Amino acid sequence: MAIKGNTGELKKRSSVSIFLAIGLCCFFYILGAWQRSGFGKGDKIASAITKQTDCGVLLNLNYETHHGDDVVMADGSERKTKEFPTCEEKYIDYTPCHDQMRAMAFPRDNMMYRERHCPTEEENLQCLIPAPKGYATPFPWPKSRDYVPFANAPYKSLTVEKAVQNWIQYEGNVFRFPGGGTQFPQGADTYINQLASVIPMDNGMVRTALDTGCGVASLGAYLLKRNVITMSFAPRDSHEAQIQFALERGVPAFIGVLGTIKMPFPSRAFDMAHCSRCLIPWGANDGMYMMEVDRVLRPGGYWVLSGPPINWRMHYQAWKLHKEELEEELRKIEEIAKLLCWEKEHEIGDIAVWRKRKNYDSCRQQDKPTLCESSYADDVWYKKMEACATPYPEQTEKDGVAGGEWKPYPDRLNAIPFRISSGSVAGVSVDMYQKDIRIWEKHVKAYKSINNLIDSGRFRNIMDMNAGLGSFAAALESPKLWVMNVMPTIAEKYTLGIIYERGLIGIYHDWCEAFSTYPRTYDLIHANGIFSLYLNKCKAEDILLEMDRILRPEGSVIIRDQVNVLIKVKKIVGGMRWKTRMVDHEDGPLVSEKVLFAVKKYWVVGDNNATNNKKNVVRN
């Protein structure tokens, strides 16, 4: 009887607990509805905070985050925002990993001193790089191809040194770029027409190009007319601001050199590689530089060499070079090209064009180069260059193209890349790739609804700091803009080769170091999960200061990450002269991933505080 009595009492208590729980749920539901209706005090406070953080440049922000943005210390006090001071004027064009003074401490052999030599973490500047006085927003494309405001890169040395070569001219308050070059004094269009008579540039088959020793990147600028996107690079040398001019023009470029370390690209990246009097000793070091070009060139790709030593008999006196040396250099180039099984397709005048064979079977020669032993040809960050040939990928068809048949652009943009269909990138399936395309189309659509300047032509140079499969860039694809797809060297999967197969361009980089570019060279920076990726690897504020260095005044930033990470990031940028606003994920406030939109304020050297009162700048 006692057992039965206790059971009844337990049932009674259980019923009461259930009714109590239901009552509490109803109470909190009604309370939540009341607060969301606008009558709750908490919602008024959130509204006030939102008004304080409104971004004047992004006029149509229409998503609201439901998370606070205060950082509270363990003792309950609020952490004060760290205000970053302005760097000295001498740092206006500071390139941390290509600093001229630091470079002089390294050997000159094989251009080692021109390679990346970065400051230590303790040496990083903890200040904001100022823009020069009179800095102006670059002209929209395609006018920017031909004109750059003088105030943005006020250096005239090239106008004197290259005066007879039609590179650049100074006209009042602008530089004009006539499209000339050392090897194409009649203009880049005429030169490209000569190349197009041999290389299929007009049917979309040649899409990605590499220009070594690019000068002011006029070749890349004019190849865009044929829908060929060129990765141009040159060292930071005595010719001031070559790469800076290229990026001011709205042409993809970075500071770099063929020296002792491998180029920061995956194997089989480019449809074409080009050197126009780039002064690279191609026959030296047992052909190491040509073998590095072979590594990044797709099977069936083209290599163009114009200038010394091509047609040396005609020009050796004008070049003021010994004919015996030029003859020997050309002999070595021909020998290495034959060893690599490149076939010379064309040589007329000062231009020679070789083509890389499409597979091993098409190369019937007895002698073949030493093959590289490295098991992974895309592991290149700070890796020494080798005098060996990168093996072709395996192929199933005897007459097929190793690495997959070429697809014309833009068909290849969303086609299934060979690296995915062949399973050579572990963990990336066809379904995952197609899903990624849909996800980023959705994200980019939401971005455009918030920042309606994205596809207006206002943003020309765009960077994706953690590019993944390149779907952000693919969703943005437009002749008005280009995207530098950056593959972090600590990423779990190396997918940059996939990005190149899509007809896009990119580069490997470690964000614990500075990027190989000048200040103020990007209009929009996209950072997806970058701060979570580098958590406990290096300081978030160092990454943010580097973003600020390469971002133009009035440039925009989109940071997508977990809310707890973005709260900390937002606190840091509060001291960086950025306007910010955090918004919810497209799928609603319950998703922990949020998006932080920011705009860098306009300010120049000498401004103690950011100001919207600009100087008179070039607008015509």
XYZ file of C-alpha atoms in Angstrom:
620
model
C 0.000 0.000 0.000
C 2.827 2.371 0.826
C 4.347 1.763 -2.613
C 1.048 2.569 -4.388
C 0.632 5.771 -2.348
C 4.106 7.040 -3.261
C 3.456 6.333 -6.926
C 0.337 8.485 -6.945
C 2.165 11.333 -5.244
C 4.970 11.158 -7.805
C 2.473 11.278 -10.660
C 0.842 14.360 -9.115
C 4.213 16.167 -8.769
C 5.168 15.242 -12.343
C 1.928 16.757 -13.667
C 2.586 19.983 -11.778
C 6.132 20.170 -13.203
C 4.842 19.706 -16.736
C 2.231 22.472 -16.344
C 4.870 24.761 -14.793
C 7.284 24.178 -17.715
C 4.525 24.876 -20.247
C 3.626 28.070 -18.411
C 7.217 29.313 -18.407
C 7.574 28.598 -22.136
C 4.409 30.589 -22.871
C 5.622 33.468 -20.692
C 9.013 33.742 -22.464
C 7.369 33.391 -25.883
C 5.048 36.317 -25.118
C 7.980 38.321 -23.667
C 10.040 37.718 -26.809
C 7.160 38.733 -29.065
C 6.683 41.901 -26.999
C 10.365 42.856 -27.331
C 10.414 42.194 -31.079
C 7.304 44.364 -31.468
C 9.402 47.464 -30.678
C 7.975 48.157 -27.223
C 10.783 46.381 -25.368
C 13.590 48.518 -23.931
C 16.216 46.034 -25.112
C 15.151 46.508 -28.687
C 15.387 50.293 -28.325
C 18.968 49.961 -27.102
C 19.808 47.706 -30.062
C 18.243 50.266 -32.404
C 20.351 53.057 -30.891
C 23.539 51.033 -31.354
C 22.581 50.319 -34.939
C 22.134 54.027 -35.664
C 25.579 54.757 -34.218
C 27.227 52.185 -36.490
C 25.390 53.030 -39.714
C 27.772 53.128 -42.654
C 27.138 56.165 -44.802
C 28.709 54.689 -47.936
C 26.664 51.498 -47.852
C 23.307 53.184 -48.130
C 21.067 50.158 -48.385
C 22.238 47.842 -45.615
C 19.070 45.985 -44.674
C 20.158 43.059 -42.484
C 20.402 43.395 -38.720
C 22.392 41.178 -36.430
C 20.804 40.035 -33.170
C 24.129 39.791 -31.371
C 25.820 42.454 -29.326
C 29.266 43.713 -30.240
C 30.763 44.628 -26.872
C 33.859 42.809 -25.653
C 33.718 42.266 -21.896
C 36.717 41.330 -19.765
C 36.683 38.636 -17.047
C 36.130 41.229 -14.320
C 33.021 42.525 -16.072
C 34.600 45.741 -17.391
C 34.477 46.681 -21.067
C 37.754 46.554 -22.957
C 38.711 49.909 -24.485
C 39.195 50.135 -28.240
C 42.835 50.440 -29.235
C 43.399 53.460 -31.443
C 46.035 52.844 -34.121
C 48.220 55.888 -34.892
C 49.198 57.124 -38.343
C 52.506 55.861 -39.741
C 55.163 58.376 -40.716
C 54.995 59.871 -44.213
C 58.039 57.849 -45.336
C 55.885 54.695 -45.208
C 53.355 55.900 -47.819
C 54.486 53.224 -50.296
C 55.766 50.691 -47.754
C 56.036 47.097 -48.988
C 57.064 45.130 -45.863
C 58.354 41.957 -47.560
C 60.073 43.872 -50.367
C 61.726 46.623 -48.361
C 64.692 48.102 -50.198
C 66.919 48.453 -47.140
C 66.256 44.903 -45.920
C 66.883 43.532 -49.415
C 70.440 44.850 -49.509
C 71.432 42.450 -46.711
C 70.845 39.414 -48.969
C 73.035 37.982 -51.747
C 72.559 39.254 -55.282
C 73.127 35.821 -56.802
C 70.091 34.640 -58.784
C 68.152 37.736 -57.677
C 67.850 36.404 -54.137
C 67.845 39.932 -52.711
C 64.748 40.764 -54.763
C 62.719 37.881 -53.328
C 60.405 38.034 -50.311
C 62.203 38.942 -47.074
C 59.596 39.794 -44.438
C 59.948 41.550 -41.077
C 59.487 39.536 -37.912
C 56.253 39.800 -35.955
C 57.987 42.144 -33.521
C 59.061 44.392 -36.429
C 55.552 44.759 -37.884
C 54.321 48.344 -37.982
C 51.472 48.953 -35.561
C 50.180 51.993 -37.421
C 48.013 52.929 -40.398
C 49.706 53.630 -43.751
C 48.577 57.096 -44.987
C 47.604 57.939 -48.547
C 49.562 60.712 -50.302
C 48.121 64.213 -50.387
C 45.651 64.685 -53.201
C 44.966 60.960 -53.483
C 42.112 60.338 -55.924
C 39.788 57.444 -56.562
C 41.090 55.720 -59.729
C 39.222 56.198 -62.964
C 36.671 53.496 -63.816
C 37.689 50.766 -66.245
C 38.496 50.987 -69.147
C 39.624 54.610 -68.754
C 41.943 53.542 -65.919
C 43.880 51.409 -68.405
C 45.104 54.608 -70.066
C 45.069 57.203 -67.270
C 46.236 57.242 -63.639
C 46.028 60.272 -61.293
C 49.543 61.608 -60.743
C 48.956 62.058 -56.992
C 48.361 58.329 -56.509
C 51.888 57.350 -57.617
C 53.845 60.592 -58.018
C 56.991 59.151 -59.622
C 58.314 60.432 -62.949
C 61.474 58.357 -63.418
C 59.837 55.948 -65.876
C 58.652 58.850 -68.050
C 62.332 59.721 -68.553
C 63.921 56.257 -68.700
C 61.258 54.822 -71.038
C 60.457 57.998 -72.953
C 61.358 56.555 -76.382
C 59.581 53.255 -75.686
C 56.098 54.726 -75.262
C 55.485 53.191 -71.813
C 54.204 56.173 -69.877
C 53.792 59.923 -70.312
C 53.186 62.695 -67.783
C 50.375 65.060 -68.755
C 49.474 67.672 -66.134
C 47.847 65.942 -63.183
C 47.653 62.463 -64.773
C 49.919 59.811 -66.225
C 48.955 58.509 -69.646
C 49.798 54.970 -70.774
C 49.876 54.804 -74.603
C 50.150 50.993 -74.564
C 53.724 50.807 -75.768
C 56.554 48.596 -74.557
C 60.214 47.931 -75.117
C 59.436 45.183 -77.638
C 56.210 46.673 -78.970
C 56.842 50.369 -79.754
C 53.896 50.311 -82.195
C 51.584 49.456 -79.306
C 50.361 46.403 -77.465
C 47.460 45.808 -79.885
C 49.808 45.385 -82.843
C 52.041 43.061 -80.841
C 49.081 40.971 -79.621
C 47.783 40.684 -83.193
C 51.099 39.067 -84.115
C 50.756 36.592 -81.247
C 47.113 35.867 -82.115
C 48.157 34.744 -85.585
C 49.818 31.755 -83.879
C 48.083 31.404 -80.511
C 44.265 30.863 -80.360
C 43.292 33.939 -78.344
C 39.965 34.697 -79.981
C 38.014 31.508 -79.295
C 38.377 31.369 -75.498
C 40.887 28.504 -75.556
C 43.669 30.699 -74.158
C 42.304 32.343 -71.048
C 45.054 32.539 -68.342
C 48.451 34.085 -69.049
C 51.611 34.770 -67.057
C 53.769 37.806 -67.881
C 57.239 37.680 -66.307
C 59.047 41.013 -65.942
C 55.893 42.846 -66.995
C 56.912 46.513 -66.687
C 53.702 48.519 -66.269
C 51.654 45.508 -67.494
C 50.480 46.950 -70.807
C 50.406 43.454 -72.326
C 48.014 42.279 -69.597
C 45.953 45.448 -69.918
C 45.352 44.946 -73.643
C 44.947 41.165 -73.511
C 41.791 41.804 -71.478
C 40.169 43.020 -74.704
C 40.413 39.402 -75.881
C 39.103 38.050 -72.570
C 42.571 36.775 -71.591
C 43.389 37.488 -67.937
C 47.095 37.898 -67.198
C 49.001 37.513 -63.943
C 51.809 40.066 -64.305
C 54.799 40.427 -62.025
C 58.079 42.307 -61.773
C 60.533 42.990 -58.951
C 60.546 46.151 -56.932
C 63.684 47.550 -58.526
C 65.233 50.829 -59.664
C 62.298 51.484 -61.990
C 59.919 53.050 -59.497
C 56.359 51.843 -59.097
C 56.003 49.482 -62.090
C 53.633 47.146 -60.248
C 51.999 50.071 -58.485
C 51.204 51.619 -61.869
C 49.827 48.288 -63.127
C 47.409 47.992 -60.213
C 46.450 51.673 -60.396
C 45.496 50.938 -64.006
C 43.243 48.093 -62.821
C 45.439 45.257 -64.150
C 46.255 42.102 -62.112
C 49.857 42.240 -60.858
C 52.091 41.549 -57.868
C 55.695 42.174 -56.814
C 57.796 39.128 -57.635
C 60.867 37.758 -59.344
C 62.233 34.521 -60.764
C 65.054 33.928 -58.327
C 65.710 30.908 -56.147
C 62.237 29.955 -54.902
C 59.303 28.598 -56.863
C 56.612 30.873 -58.193
C 53.529 30.988 -55.912
C 51.281 29.150 -58.375
C 50.080 25.563 -58.731
C 51.302 23.301 -61.503
C 49.463 23.438 -64.845
C 48.000 26.860 -64.093
C 48.525 28.968 -67.225
C 47.507 28.565 -70.859
C 50.310 30.914 -71.912
C 53.513 32.343 -70.433
C 55.252 35.412 -71.823
C 58.571 37.239 -71.564
C 59.190 40.429 -73.501
C 62.769 41.538 -72.837
C 62.284 40.517 -69.218
C 66.068 40.082 -68.693
C 65.712 36.599 -67.184
C 68.738 34.364 -67.971
C 66.657 31.498 -69.335
C 69.625 29.338 -70.221
C 71.325 29.643 -66.830
C 71.290 27.217 -63.887
C 70.780 24.160 -66.094
C 67.542 25.565 -67.436
C 65.965 25.924 -63.989
C 63.857 28.953 -64.939
C 62.451 27.351 -68.090
C 61.665 24.237 -66.072
C 59.759 26.371 -63.571
C 57.760 27.866 -66.440
C 57.148 24.313 -67.648
C 55.767 23.443 -64.190
C 53.119 26.178 -64.252
C 52.284 25.781 -67.953
C 49.393 23.514 -68.912
C 50.117 20.631 -71.295
C 49.520 22.163 -74.708
C 50.316 25.650 -73.386
C 52.391 28.329 -75.132
C 55.618 30.109 -74.176
C 56.412 33.426 -75.871
C 59.902 34.958 -75.841
C 60.590 38.268 -77.552
C 63.725 40.367 -77.371
C 67.211 39.138 -76.505
C 68.449 36.699 -77.623
C 65.760 36.239 -80.320
C 66.904 37.719 -83.658
C 70.245 38.630 -82.112
C 71.998 38.973 -85.482
C 69.823 41.953 -86.310
C 70.016 43.719 -82.952
C 73.211 42.828 -81.073
C 74.854 46.155 -81.881
C 71.801 48.175 -80.785
C 71.576 46.062 -77.617
C 75.289 46.688 -77.003
C 75.796 43.001 -76.266
C 78.381 40.537 -77.525
C 77.080 38.418 -80.393
C 78.944 35.332 -79.106
C 77.171 35.543 -75.756
C 73.769 36.016 -77.404
C 74.370 33.112 -79.765
C 75.319 30.847 -76.848
C 72.298 31.947 -74.807
C 69.927 31.143 -77.660
C 71.609 27.768 -78.175
C 70.995 26.893 -74.504
C 67.347 27.974 -74.710
C 66.783 25.821 -77.799
C 68.495 22.885 -76.093
C 66.402 23.139 -72.915
C 63.183 23.594 -74.902
C 63.974 20.404 -76.824
C 64.749 18.582 -73.572
C 61.371 19.675 -72.178
C 59.777 18.533 -75.432
C 58.526 21.991 -76.357
C 57.916 22.433 -80.065
C 58.739 25.739 -81.729
C 55.552 26.894 -83.429
C 56.697 30.239 -84.771
C 59.662 32.580 -85.123
C 59.303 35.758 -87.115
C 61.317 38.866 -86.434
C 61.821 39.355 -82.704
C 59.143 36.893 -81.533
C 59.498 33.164 -80.918
C 56.665 30.896 -79.744
C 57.077 27.390 -78.306
C 54.311 24.964 -77.378
C 54.452 22.426 -74.562
C 53.514 18.916 -75.708
C 50.111 17.738 -74.582
C 51.314 14.414 -73.162
C 54.328 12.104 -72.846
C 53.330 9.989 -75.842
C 53.581 12.971 -78.186
C 57.232 13.388 -77.162
C 59.222 10.681 -78.980
C 62.740 11.902 -78.262
C 65.270 9.666 -76.581
C 66.640 12.185 -74.090
C 64.242 13.479 -71.467
C 64.868 15.827 -68.534
C 65.337 14.675 -64.978
C 61.924 14.432 -63.351
C 61.299 16.137 -60.017
C 61.039 13.737 -57.091
C 58.629 15.923 -55.126
C 55.384 14.025 -54.614
C 53.272 17.180 -54.684
C 54.002 19.792 -57.355
C 51.684 22.388 -55.778
C 53.613 22.615 -52.498
C 55.645 25.662 -53.491
C 55.566 28.251 -50.695
C 59.222 29.187 -49.999
C 60.325 25.961 -51.673
C 63.590 26.067 -53.613
C 63.389 26.007 -57.381
C 64.795 22.847 -58.967
C 66.432 22.031 -62.283
C 63.991 19.216 -63.009
C 60.773 18.715 -64.936
C 57.420 18.290 -63.240
C 55.793 15.009 -64.347
C 52.650 15.152 -66.448
C 49.506 13.822 -64.765
C 48.458 10.367 -65.823
C 46.040 10.064 -68.730
C 43.706 7.295 -69.812
C 43.542 8.093 -73.527
C 46.694 7.774 -75.600
C 46.082 10.919 -77.632
C 44.402 12.875 -74.834
C 45.679 15.984 -73.116
C 47.371 15.255 -69.803
C 45.424 17.139 -67.148
C 42.240 17.162 -69.211
C 41.057 18.620 -72.494
C 40.967 22.400 -72.698
C 37.550 24.017 -72.545
C 36.877 27.470 -73.979
C 36.099 30.356 -71.693
C 33.524 31.126 -70.320
C 32.330 27.500 -70.581
C 35.134 26.391 -68.266
C 34.007 28.788 -65.500
C 31.406 26.376 -64.112
C 32.404 23.158 -65.892
C 33.725 20.271 -63.778
C 37.519 20.796 -63.481
C 39.764 17.815 -64.264
C 41.303 17.975 -60.788
C 37.845 17.238 -59.345
C 36.586 14.696 -61.882
C 39.858 12.767 -61.623
C 39.775 12.794 -57.807
C 43.244 14.347 -57.577
C 42.102 16.817 -54.868
C 41.151 14.624 -51.936
C 37.862 15.491 -50.282
C 36.464 17.593 -53.140
C 33.683 15.835 -55.066
C 31.592 16.915 -58.030
C 28.548 17.327 -55.763
C 30.559 19.465 -53.331
C 31.789 21.660 -56.185
C 28.318 22.207 -57.619
C 26.928 22.934 -54.175
C 29.720 25.461 -53.604
C 28.726 27.289 -56.781
C 25.112 27.568 -55.597
C 26.121 28.719 -52.102
C 28.323 31.530 -53.382
C 25.777 32.663 -55.928
C 23.417 33.057 -52.978
C 26.027 34.854 -50.844
C 27.015 37.253 -53.627
C 23.380 38.051 -54.365
C 22.965 38.996 -50.702
C 26.177 41.070 -50.792
C 24.869 43.033 -53.767
C 21.568 43.703 -52.021
C 23.525 45.244 -49.133
C 26.274 47.018 -51.066
C 24.875 48.033 -54.435
C 28.274 49.308 -55.606
C 29.752 45.805 -56.007
C 28.842 45.350 -59.679
C 28.608 49.039 -60.587
C 32.191 49.423 -61.802
C 33.215 51.218 -58.595
C 35.269 48.205 -57.465
C 37.823 47.061 -60.033
C 40.602 45.265 -58.097
C 39.041 42.685 -55.771
C 40.772 40.222 -53.459
C 39.373 37.023 -51.963
C 41.646 36.217 -49.004
C 40.460 32.620 -48.650
C 39.255 31.644 -52.098
C 38.332 27.973 -51.629
C 37.087 26.715 -54.998
C 36.872 30.198 -56.536
C 33.082 30.351 -56.535
C 32.985 33.856 -55.025
C 34.987 35.129 -58.014
C 32.899 33.068 -60.448
C 29.674 34.569 -59.084
C 31.133 38.066 -59.554
C 32.515 37.453 -63.046
C 32.287 40.663 -65.066
C 34.516 42.665 -67.449
C 34.201 45.516 -64.943
C 36.317 43.716 -62.323
C 38.844 40.970 -61.611
C 39.517 38.910 -58.492
C 42.853 37.886 -56.978
C 41.995 34.489 -55.487
C 44.349 33.899 -52.574
C 44.943 30.368 -51.299
C 46.225 30.452 -47.683
C 49.228 28.180 -47.318
C 47.737 26.698 -44.136
C 44.457 25.729 -45.833
C 43.375 22.128 -45.344
C 43.032 21.569 -49.109
C 45.097 23.141 -51.891
C 42.423 24.044 -54.437
C 44.168 26.832 -56.351
C 44.674 24.502 -59.319
C 40.894 24.112 -59.513
C 40.538 27.896 -59.599
C 42.918 28.143 -62.562
C 41.085 25.372 -64.404
C 37.972 27.550 -64.107
C 39.749 30.330 -66.021
C 40.394 32.455 -62.927
C 43.695 33.572 -61.404
C 45.153 33.443 -57.914
C 48.209 33.023 -55.737
C 49.437 31.192 -52.635
C 50.038 33.320 -49.543
C 50.491 33.113 -45.781
C 48.467 35.856 -44.084
C 50.863 35.951 -41.141
C 53.029 37.913 -43.590
C 52.460 40.953 -45.796
C 51.129 40.501 -49.316
C 53.430 41.240 -52.275
C 51.806 44.472 -53.357
C 51.932 48.213 -52.795
C 49.607 50.041 -50.403
C 46.157 51.066 -51.682
C 45.960 48.570 -54.536
C 42.596 46.847 -53.859
C 39.089 48.317 -53.961
C 37.282 45.458 -52.211
C 38.602 42.717 -49.927
C 36.556 39.602 -49.144
C 37.586 37.482 -46.142
C 35.671 34.267 -45.616
C 36.648 32.482 -42.400
C 40.157 33.909 -42.512
C 40.264 34.883 -38.829
C 39.029 31.495 -37.670
C 41.602 29.859 -39.948
C 44.470 31.870 -38.449
C 43.280 31.657 -34.860
C 46.362 31.038 -32.665
C 48.600 31.288 -35.748
C 49.197 35.052 -35.711
C 47.516 38.188 -34.396
C 44.184 39.263 -35.861
C 45.238 42.900 -35.625
C 48.321 42.231 -37.805
C 46.097 40.701 -40.485
C 43.687 43.639 -40.232
C 46.503 46.183 -40.478
C 47.719 44.421 -43.621
C 44.202 44.571 -45.036
C 44.144 48.290 -44.256
C 47.538 48.768 -45.959
C 46.437 47.269 -49.278
C 42.906 48.722 -49.230
C 42.194 52.005 -50.995
C 40.647 54.945 -49.146
C 36.874 54.419 -49.382
C 37.516 50.791 -50.252
C 35.200 48.142 -48.843
C 35.687 44.974 -46.808
C 33.376 41.976 -46.376
C 34.317 39.603 -43.552
C 32.323 36.397 -43.111
C 33.015 34.380 -39.949
C 31.596 33.067 -36.689
C 29.894 35.706 -34.576
C 32.279 35.418 -31.613
C 35.212 35.999 -33.979
C 33.558 38.943 -35.701
C 32.820 40.631 -32.391
C 36.542 40.718 -31.633
C 37.400 41.822 -35.163
C 34.836 44.634 -34.998
C 36.378 45.833 -31.766
C 39.841 46.005 -33.341
C 38.747 47.870 -36.461
C 36.998 50.384 -34.228
C 40.446 51.966 -33.884
C 41.326 51.799 -37.590
C 39.216 54.514 -39.207
C 36.773 52.006 -40.668
C 33.006 52.299 -40.601
C 31.450 48.929 -39.836
C 28.168 47.135 -39.602
C 27.533 43.502 -38.714
C 24.602 41.705 -40.301
C 22.964 38.315 -40.066
C 23.580 35.350 -42.305
C 21.261 35.189 -45.311
C 19.402 32.275 -43.659
C 18.514 34.275 -40.572
C 19.675 35.218 -37.066
C 19.863 31.660 -35.739
C 22.889 30.905 -37.937
C 26.082 31.517 -35.943
C 27.960 32.752 -39.016
C 27.618 36.516 -39.525
C 28.934 39.084 -42.014
C 30.808 42.277 -41.171
C 30.683 45.053 -43.769
C 33.217 47.860 -43.533
C 34.356 50.925 -45.442
C 37.756 52.548 -45.005
C 37.415 56.287 -44.512
C 39.127 58.757 -46.833
C 42.153 60.354 -45.224
C 45.622 61.365 -46.391
C 49.013 62.114 -44.886
C 48.781 65.016 -42.470
C 45.161 64.344 -41.482
C 44.970 63.800 -37.742
C 41.427 62.539 -38.038
C 39.605 60.854 -40.877
C 37.613 63.321 -42.911
C 35.080 63.255 -45.676
C 36.297 66.610 -46.992
C 38.415 65.546 -49.951
C 40.934 67.669 -51.767
C 40.268 68.630 -55.357
C 40.878 65.431 -57.282
C 40.789 64.345 -60.891
C 37.309 63.258 -61.924
C 37.211 63.733 -65.706
